[in-house]
PDB file of C-alpha atoms in Angstrom:
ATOM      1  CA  UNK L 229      41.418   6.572 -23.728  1.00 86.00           C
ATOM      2  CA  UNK L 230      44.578   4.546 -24.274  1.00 89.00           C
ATOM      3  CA  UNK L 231      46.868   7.166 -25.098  1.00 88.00           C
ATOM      4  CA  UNK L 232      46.759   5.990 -28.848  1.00 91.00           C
ATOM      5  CA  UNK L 233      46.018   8.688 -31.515  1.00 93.00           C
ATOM      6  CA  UNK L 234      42.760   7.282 -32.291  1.00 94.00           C
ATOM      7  CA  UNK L 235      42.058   6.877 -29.132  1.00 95.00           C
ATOM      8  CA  UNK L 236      43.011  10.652 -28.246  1.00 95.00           C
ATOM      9  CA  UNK L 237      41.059  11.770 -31.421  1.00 96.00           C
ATOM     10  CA  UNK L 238      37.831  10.129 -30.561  1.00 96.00           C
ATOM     11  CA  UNK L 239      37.893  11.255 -26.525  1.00 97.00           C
ATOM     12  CA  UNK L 240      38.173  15.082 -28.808  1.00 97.00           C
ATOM     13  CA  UNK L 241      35.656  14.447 -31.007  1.00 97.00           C
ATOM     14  CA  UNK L 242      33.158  13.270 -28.502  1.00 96.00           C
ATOM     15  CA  UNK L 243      32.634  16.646 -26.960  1.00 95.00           C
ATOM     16  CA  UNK L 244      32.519  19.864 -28.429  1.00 94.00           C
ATOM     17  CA  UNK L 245      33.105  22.368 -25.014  1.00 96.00           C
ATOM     18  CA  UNK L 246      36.180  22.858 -23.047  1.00 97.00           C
ATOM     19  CA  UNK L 247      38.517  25.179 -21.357  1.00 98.00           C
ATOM     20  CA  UNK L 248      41.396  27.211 -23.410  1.00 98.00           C
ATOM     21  CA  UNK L 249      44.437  28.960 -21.196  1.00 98.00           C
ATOM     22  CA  UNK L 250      46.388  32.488 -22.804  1.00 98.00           C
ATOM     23  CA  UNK L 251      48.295  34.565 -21.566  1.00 98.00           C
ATOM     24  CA  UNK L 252      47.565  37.572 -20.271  1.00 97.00           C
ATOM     25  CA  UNK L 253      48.358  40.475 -22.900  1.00 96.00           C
ATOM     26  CA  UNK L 254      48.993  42.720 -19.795  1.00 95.00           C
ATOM     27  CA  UNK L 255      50.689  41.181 -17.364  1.00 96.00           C
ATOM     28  CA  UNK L 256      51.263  37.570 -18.763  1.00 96.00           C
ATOM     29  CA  UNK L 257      49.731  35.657 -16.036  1.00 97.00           C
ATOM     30  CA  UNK L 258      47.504  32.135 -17.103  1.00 96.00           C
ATOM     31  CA  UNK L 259      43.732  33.232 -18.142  1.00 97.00           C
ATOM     32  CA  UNK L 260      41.128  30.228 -18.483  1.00 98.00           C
ATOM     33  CA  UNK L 261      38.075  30.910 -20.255  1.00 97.00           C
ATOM     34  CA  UNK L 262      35.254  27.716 -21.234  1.00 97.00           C
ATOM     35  CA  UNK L 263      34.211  27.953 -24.800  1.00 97.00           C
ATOM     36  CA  UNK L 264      33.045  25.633 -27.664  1.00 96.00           C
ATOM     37  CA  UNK L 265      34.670  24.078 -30.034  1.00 98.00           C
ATOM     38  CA  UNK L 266      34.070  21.857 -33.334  1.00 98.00           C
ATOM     39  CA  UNK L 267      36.664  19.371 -35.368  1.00 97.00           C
ATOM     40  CA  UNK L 268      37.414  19.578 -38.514  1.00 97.00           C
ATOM     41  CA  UNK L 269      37.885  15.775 -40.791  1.00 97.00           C
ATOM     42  CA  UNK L 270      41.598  15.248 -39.380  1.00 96.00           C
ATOM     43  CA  UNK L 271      40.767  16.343 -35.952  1.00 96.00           C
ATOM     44  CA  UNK L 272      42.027  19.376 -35.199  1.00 97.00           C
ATOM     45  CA  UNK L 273      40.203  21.553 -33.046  1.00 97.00           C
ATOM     46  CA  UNK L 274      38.569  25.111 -34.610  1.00 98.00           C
ATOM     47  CA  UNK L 275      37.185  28.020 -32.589  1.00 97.00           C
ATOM     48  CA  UNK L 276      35.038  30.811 -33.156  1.00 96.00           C
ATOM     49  CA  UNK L 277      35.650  33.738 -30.709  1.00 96.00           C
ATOM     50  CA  UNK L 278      34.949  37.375 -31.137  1.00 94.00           C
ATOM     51  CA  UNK L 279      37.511  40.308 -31.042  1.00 94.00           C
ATOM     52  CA  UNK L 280      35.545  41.543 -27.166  1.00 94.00           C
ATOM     53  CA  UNK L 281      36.808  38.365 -25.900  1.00 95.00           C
ATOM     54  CA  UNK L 282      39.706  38.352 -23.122  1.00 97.00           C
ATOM     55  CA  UNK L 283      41.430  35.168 -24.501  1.00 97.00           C
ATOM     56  CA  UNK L 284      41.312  37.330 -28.490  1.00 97.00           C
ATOM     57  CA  UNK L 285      42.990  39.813 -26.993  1.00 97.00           C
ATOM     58  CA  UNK L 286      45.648  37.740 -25.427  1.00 98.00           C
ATOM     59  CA  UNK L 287      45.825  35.697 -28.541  1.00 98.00           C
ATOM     60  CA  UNK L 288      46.560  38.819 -30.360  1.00 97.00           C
ATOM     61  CA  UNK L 289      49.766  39.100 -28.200  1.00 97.00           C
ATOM     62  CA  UNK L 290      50.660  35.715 -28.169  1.00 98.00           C
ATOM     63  CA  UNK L 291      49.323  32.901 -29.975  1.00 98.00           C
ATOM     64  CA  UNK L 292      50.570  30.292 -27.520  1.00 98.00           C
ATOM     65  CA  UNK L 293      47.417  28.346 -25.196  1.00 98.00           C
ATOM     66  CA  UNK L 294      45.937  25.021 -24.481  1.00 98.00           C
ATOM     67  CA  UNK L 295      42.723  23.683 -24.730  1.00 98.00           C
ATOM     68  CA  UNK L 296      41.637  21.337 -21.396  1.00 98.00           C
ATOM     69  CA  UNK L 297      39.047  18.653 -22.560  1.00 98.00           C
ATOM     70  CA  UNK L 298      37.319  16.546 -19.928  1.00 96.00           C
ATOM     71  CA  UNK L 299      34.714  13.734 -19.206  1.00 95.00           C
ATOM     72  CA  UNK L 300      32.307  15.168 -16.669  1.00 92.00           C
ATOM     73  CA  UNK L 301      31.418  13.092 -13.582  1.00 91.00           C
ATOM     74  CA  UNK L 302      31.323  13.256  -9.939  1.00 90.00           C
ATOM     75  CA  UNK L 303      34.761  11.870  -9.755  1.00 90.00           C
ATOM     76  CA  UNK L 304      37.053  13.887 -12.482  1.00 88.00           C
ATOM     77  CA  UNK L 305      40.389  12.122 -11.310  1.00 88.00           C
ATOM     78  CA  UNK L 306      38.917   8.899 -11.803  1.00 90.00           C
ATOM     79  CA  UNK L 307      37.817   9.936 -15.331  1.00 93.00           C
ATOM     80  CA  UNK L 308      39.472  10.872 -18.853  1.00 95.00           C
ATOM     81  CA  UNK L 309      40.990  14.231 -19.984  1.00 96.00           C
ATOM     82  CA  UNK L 310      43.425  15.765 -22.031  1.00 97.00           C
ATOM     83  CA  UNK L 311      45.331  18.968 -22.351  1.00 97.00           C
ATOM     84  CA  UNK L 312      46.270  20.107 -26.179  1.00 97.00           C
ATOM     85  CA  UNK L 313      48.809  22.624 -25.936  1.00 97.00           C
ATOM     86  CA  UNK L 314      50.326  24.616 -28.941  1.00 97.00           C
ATOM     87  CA  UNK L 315      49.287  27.657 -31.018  1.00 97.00           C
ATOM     88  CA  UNK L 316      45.414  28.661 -31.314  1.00 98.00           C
ATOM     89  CA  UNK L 317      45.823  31.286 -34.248  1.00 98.00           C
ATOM     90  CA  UNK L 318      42.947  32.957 -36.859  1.00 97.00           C
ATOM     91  CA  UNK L 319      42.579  31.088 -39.735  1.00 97.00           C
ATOM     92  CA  UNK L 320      39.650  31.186 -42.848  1.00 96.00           C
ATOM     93  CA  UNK L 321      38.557  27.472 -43.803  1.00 96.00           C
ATOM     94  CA  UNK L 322      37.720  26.509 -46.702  1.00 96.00           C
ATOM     95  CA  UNK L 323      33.734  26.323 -47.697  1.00 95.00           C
ATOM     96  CA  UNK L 324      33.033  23.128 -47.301  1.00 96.00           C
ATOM     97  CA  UNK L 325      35.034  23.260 -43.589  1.00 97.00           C
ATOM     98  CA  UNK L 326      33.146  26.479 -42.710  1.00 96.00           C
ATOM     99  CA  UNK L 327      30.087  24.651 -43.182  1.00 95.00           C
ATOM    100  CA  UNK L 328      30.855  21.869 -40.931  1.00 97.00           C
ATOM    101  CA  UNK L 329      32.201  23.953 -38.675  1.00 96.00           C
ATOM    102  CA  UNK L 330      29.070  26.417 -38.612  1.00 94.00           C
ATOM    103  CA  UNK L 331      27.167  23.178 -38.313  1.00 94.00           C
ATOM    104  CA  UNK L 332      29.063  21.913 -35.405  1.00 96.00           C
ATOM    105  CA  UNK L 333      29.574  25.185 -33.313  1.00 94.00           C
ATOM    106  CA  UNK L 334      26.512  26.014 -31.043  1.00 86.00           C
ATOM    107  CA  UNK L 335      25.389  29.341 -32.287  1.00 83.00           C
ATOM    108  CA  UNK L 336      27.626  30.103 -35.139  1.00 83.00           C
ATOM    109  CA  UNK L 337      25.608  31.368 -37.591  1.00 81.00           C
ATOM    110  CA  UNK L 338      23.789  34.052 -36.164  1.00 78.00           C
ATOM    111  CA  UNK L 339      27.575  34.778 -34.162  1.00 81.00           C
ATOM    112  CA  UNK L 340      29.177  34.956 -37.924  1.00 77.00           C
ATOM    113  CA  UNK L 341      26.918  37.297 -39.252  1.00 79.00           C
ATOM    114  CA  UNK L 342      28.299  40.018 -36.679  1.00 82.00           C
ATOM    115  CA  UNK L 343      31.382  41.195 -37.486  1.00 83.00           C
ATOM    116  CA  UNK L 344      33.821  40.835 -34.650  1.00 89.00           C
ATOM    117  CA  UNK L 345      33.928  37.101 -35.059  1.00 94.00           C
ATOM    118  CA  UNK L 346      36.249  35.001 -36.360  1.00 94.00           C
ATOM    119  CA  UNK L 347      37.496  31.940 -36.577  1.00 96.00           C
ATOM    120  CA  UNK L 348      40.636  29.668 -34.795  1.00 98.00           C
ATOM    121  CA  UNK L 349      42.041  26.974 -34.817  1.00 98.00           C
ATOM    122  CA  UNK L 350      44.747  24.416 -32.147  1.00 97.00           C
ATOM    123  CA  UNK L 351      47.993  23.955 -34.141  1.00 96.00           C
ATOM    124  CA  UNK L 352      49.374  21.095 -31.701  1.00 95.00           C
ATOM    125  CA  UNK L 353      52.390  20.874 -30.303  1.00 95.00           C
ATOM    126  CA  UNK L 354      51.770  18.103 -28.141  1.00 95.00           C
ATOM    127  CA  UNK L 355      48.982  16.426 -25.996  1.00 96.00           C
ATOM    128  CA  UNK L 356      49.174  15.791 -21.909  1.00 96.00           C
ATOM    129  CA  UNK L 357      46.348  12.483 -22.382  1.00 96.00           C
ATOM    130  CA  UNK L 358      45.454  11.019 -18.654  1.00 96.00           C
ATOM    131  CA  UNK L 359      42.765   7.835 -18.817  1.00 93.00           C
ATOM    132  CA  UNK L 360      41.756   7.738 -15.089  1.00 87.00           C
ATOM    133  CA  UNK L 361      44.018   6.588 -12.233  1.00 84.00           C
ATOM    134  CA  UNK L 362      47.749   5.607 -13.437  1.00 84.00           C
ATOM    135  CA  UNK L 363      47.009   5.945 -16.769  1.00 91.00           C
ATOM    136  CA  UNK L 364      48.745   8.553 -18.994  1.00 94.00           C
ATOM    137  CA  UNK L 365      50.979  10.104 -20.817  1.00 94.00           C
ATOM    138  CA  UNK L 366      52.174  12.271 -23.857  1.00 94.00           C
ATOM    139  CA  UNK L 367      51.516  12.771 -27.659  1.00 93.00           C
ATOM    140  CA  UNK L 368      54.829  14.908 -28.897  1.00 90.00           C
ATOM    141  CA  UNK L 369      53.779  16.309 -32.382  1.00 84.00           C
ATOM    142  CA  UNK L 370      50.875  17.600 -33.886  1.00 82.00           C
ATOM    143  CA  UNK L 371      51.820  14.754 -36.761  1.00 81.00           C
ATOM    144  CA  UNK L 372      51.375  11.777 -34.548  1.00 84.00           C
ATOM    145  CA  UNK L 373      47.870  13.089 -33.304  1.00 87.00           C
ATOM    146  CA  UNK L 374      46.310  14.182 -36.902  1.00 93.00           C
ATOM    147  CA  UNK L 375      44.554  11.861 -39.380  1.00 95.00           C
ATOM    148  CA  UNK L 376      45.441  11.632 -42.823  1.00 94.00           C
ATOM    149  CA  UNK L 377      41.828  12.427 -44.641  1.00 96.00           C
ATOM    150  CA  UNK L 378      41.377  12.214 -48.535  1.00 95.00           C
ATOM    151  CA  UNK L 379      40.457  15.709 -49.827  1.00 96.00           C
ATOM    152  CA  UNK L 380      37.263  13.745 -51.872  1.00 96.00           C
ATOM    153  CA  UNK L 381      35.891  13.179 -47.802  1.00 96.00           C
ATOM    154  CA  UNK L 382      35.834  16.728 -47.036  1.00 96.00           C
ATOM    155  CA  UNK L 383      34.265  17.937 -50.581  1.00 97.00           C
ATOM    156  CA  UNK L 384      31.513  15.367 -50.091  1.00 97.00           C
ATOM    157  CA  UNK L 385      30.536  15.355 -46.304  1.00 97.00           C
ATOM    158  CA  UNK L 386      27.894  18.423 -46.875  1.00 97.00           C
ATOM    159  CA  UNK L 387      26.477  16.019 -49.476  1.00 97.00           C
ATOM    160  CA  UNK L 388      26.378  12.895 -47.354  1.00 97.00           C
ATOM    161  CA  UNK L 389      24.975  14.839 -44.591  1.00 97.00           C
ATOM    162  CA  UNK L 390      21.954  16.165 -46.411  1.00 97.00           C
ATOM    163  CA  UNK L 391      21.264  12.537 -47.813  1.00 97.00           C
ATOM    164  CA  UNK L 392      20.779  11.239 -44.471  1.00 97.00           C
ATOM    165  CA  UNK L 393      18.584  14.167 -43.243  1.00 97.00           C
ATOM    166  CA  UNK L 394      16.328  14.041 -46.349  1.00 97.00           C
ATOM    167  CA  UNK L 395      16.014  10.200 -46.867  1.00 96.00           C
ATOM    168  CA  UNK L 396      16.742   8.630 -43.805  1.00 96.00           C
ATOM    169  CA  UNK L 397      15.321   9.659 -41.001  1.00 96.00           C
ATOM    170  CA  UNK L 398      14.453   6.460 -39.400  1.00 96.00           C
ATOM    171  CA  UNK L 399      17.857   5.204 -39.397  1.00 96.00           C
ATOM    172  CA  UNK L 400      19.183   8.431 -37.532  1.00 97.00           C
ATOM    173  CA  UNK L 401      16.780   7.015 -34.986  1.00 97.00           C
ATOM    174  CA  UNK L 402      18.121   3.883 -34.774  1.00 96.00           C
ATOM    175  CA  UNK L 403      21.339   5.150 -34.322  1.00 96.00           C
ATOM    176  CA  UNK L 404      20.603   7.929 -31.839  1.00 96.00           C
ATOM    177  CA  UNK L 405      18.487   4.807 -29.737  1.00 95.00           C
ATOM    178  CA  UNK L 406      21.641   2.551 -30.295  1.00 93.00           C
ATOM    179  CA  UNK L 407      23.778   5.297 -28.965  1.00 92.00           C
ATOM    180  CA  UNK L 408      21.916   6.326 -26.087  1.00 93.00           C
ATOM    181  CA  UNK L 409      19.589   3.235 -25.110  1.00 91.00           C
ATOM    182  CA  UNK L 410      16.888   5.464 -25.191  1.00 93.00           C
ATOM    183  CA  UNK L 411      13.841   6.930 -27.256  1.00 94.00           C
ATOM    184  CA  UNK L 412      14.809   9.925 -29.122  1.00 94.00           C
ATOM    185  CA  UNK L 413      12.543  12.854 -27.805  1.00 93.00           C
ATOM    186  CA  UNK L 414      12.630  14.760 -31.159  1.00 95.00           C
ATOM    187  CA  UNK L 415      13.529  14.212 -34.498  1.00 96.00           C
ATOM    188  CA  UNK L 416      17.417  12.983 -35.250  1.00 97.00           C
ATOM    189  CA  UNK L 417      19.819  15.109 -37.389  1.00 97.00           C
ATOM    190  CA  UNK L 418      22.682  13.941 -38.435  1.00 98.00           C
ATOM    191  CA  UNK L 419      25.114  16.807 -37.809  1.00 97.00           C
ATOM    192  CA  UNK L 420      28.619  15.917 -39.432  1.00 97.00           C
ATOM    193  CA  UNK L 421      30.516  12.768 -40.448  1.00 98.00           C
ATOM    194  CA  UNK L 422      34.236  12.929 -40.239  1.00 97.00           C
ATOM    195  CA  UNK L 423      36.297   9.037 -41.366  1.00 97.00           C
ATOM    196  CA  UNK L 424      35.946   8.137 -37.745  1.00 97.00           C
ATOM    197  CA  UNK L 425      32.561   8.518 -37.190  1.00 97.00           C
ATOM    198  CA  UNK L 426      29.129  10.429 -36.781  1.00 97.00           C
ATOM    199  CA  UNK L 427      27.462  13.633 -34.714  1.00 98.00           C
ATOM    200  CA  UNK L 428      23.859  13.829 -33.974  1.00 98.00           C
ATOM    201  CA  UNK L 429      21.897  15.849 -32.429  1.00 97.00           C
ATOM    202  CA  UNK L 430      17.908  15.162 -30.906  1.00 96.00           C
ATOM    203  CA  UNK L 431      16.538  18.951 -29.694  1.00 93.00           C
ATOM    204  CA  UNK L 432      19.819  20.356 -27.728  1.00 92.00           C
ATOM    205  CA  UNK L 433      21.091  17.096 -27.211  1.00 94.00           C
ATOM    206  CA  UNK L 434      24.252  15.531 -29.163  1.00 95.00           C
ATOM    207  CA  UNK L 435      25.782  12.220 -29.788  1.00 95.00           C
ATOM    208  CA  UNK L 436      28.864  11.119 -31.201  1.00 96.00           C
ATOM    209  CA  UNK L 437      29.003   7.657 -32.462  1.00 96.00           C
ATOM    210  CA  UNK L 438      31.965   6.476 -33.389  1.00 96.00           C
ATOM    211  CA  UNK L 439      32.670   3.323 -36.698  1.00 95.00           C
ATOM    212  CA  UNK L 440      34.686   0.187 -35.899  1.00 91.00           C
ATOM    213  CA  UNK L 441      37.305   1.601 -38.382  1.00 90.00           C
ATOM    214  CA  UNK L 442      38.032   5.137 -40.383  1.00 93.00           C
ATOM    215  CA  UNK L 443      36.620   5.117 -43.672  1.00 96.00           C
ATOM    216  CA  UNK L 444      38.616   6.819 -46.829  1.00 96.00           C
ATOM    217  CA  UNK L 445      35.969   7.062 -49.099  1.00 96.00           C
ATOM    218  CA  UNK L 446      32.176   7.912 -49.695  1.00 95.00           C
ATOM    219  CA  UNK L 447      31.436   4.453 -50.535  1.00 96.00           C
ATOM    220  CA  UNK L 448      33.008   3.486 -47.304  1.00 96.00           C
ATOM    221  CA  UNK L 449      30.562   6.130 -45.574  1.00 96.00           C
ATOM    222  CA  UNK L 450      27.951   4.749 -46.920  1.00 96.00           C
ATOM    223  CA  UNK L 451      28.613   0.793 -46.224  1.00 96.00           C
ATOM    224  CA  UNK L 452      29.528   2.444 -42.141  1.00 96.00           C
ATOM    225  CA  UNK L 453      26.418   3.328 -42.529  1.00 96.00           C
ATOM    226  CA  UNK L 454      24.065   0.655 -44.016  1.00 95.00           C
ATOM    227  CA  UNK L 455      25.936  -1.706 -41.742  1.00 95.00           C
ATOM    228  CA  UNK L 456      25.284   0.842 -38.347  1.00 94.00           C
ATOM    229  CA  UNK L 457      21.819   0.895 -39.386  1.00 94.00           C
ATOM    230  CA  UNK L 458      21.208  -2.900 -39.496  1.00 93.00           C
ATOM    231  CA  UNK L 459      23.061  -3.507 -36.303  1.00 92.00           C
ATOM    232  CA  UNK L 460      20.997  -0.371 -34.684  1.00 91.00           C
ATOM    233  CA  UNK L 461      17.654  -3.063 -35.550  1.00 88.00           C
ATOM    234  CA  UNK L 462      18.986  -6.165 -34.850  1.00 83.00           C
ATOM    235  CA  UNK L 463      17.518  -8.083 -31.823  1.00 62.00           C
ATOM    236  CA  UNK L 464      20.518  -9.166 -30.616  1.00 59.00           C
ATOM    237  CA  UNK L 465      21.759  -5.219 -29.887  1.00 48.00           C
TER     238      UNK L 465
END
């Protein structure tokens, strides 16, 4: 992580758990609670938390929070994190974002049917970024850390997506063993695709893999991948 957007987006979209920070609706002090979260196509983080949760109830109060993102190792200051801080409020997506999202989020189907959940999302007021040792630094607006996407990416990823899990299953293979440099132990499903990139998943594992460049259209998806896959078998990888 260079501190560049991309660079800040991609370190995001390569996890999906973290840590978000309210504050207290009674006495206003800092409450940290770990919880999941999924991206939607421009890279803002979404949430689904129910109403019996500490950090709803603070939210309800006051919408201001952060969400703490960080590489795990046995060294944490020697490795990447960031800190988005800004406004996690309720929101509704849209269908086709609900069904990423519901894709994305570990457990939100059977959570959505019940009906204290709901869903969240980071509006970002800036981004605390650190690399490792002496490097960081700060994003200042939720406008230089957001992508751009065409609206025609978000109405077709659900389409894209079930493609690749019908027809190509040996090329989610080859990705998941370029990824990981291993075997995959179960069958590879392609999770989401977003313009920077792919999620899969093997059993309860996950991989995010990102392309050399963001895509604006379908036909770029689909070239990213043709081109991933062929790399994924060549000798020389």
């Amino acid at each position: 992580m260079d501190g560049s957007s991309q660079s800040i987006r991609r370190f995001l979209r390569a996890h999906y758990q973290g840590a978000v920070a309210t504050l207290s609706a009674d006495d206003g002090l800092p409450y940290a609670s770990v919880v999941h979260y999924a991206c939607d196509q421009q890279g803002r983080p979404w949430f689904l938390f129910s109403d019996l949760a500490v950090h709803s109830h603070d939210l309800a109060q006051d919408t201001r929070a952060s969400l703490l993102v960080w590489e795990a190792g046995p060294d944490l200051m020697a490795l990447p994190r960031a800190t988005f801080l800004g406004r996690v409020c309720r929101a509704d997506p849209d269908p086709a974002l609900e069904g990423r999202l519901m894709t994305l989020l570990p457990g939100a189907e059977s959570y959505l049917d019940m009906p204290d959940f709901h869903f969240y999302r980071l509006e970002c007021a800036r981004v605390r970024w650190i690399g490792g040792f002496g490097a960081m630094g700060w994003l200042h607006s939720e406008v230089d850390f957001l992508l751009p996407v065409p609206r025609e990416l978000e109405l077709q990823e659900a389409a894209a997506v079930t493609h690749m899990n019908a027809d190509h299953a040996d090329a989610l293979a080859d990705y998941w063993r370029m990824a990981s440099g291993s075997e995959p132990a179960a069958p590879v499903r392609l999770l989401a695709l977003d313009p920077e990139g792919m999620d899969l998943a093997c059993g309860v594992d996950r991989l995010r893999l990102d392309f050399p460049a963001p895509v604006t259209t379908p036909l770029q998806w689909r070239e990213q991948l043709v081109a991933m896959a062929r790399r994924a078998r060549s000798p020389s990888v």
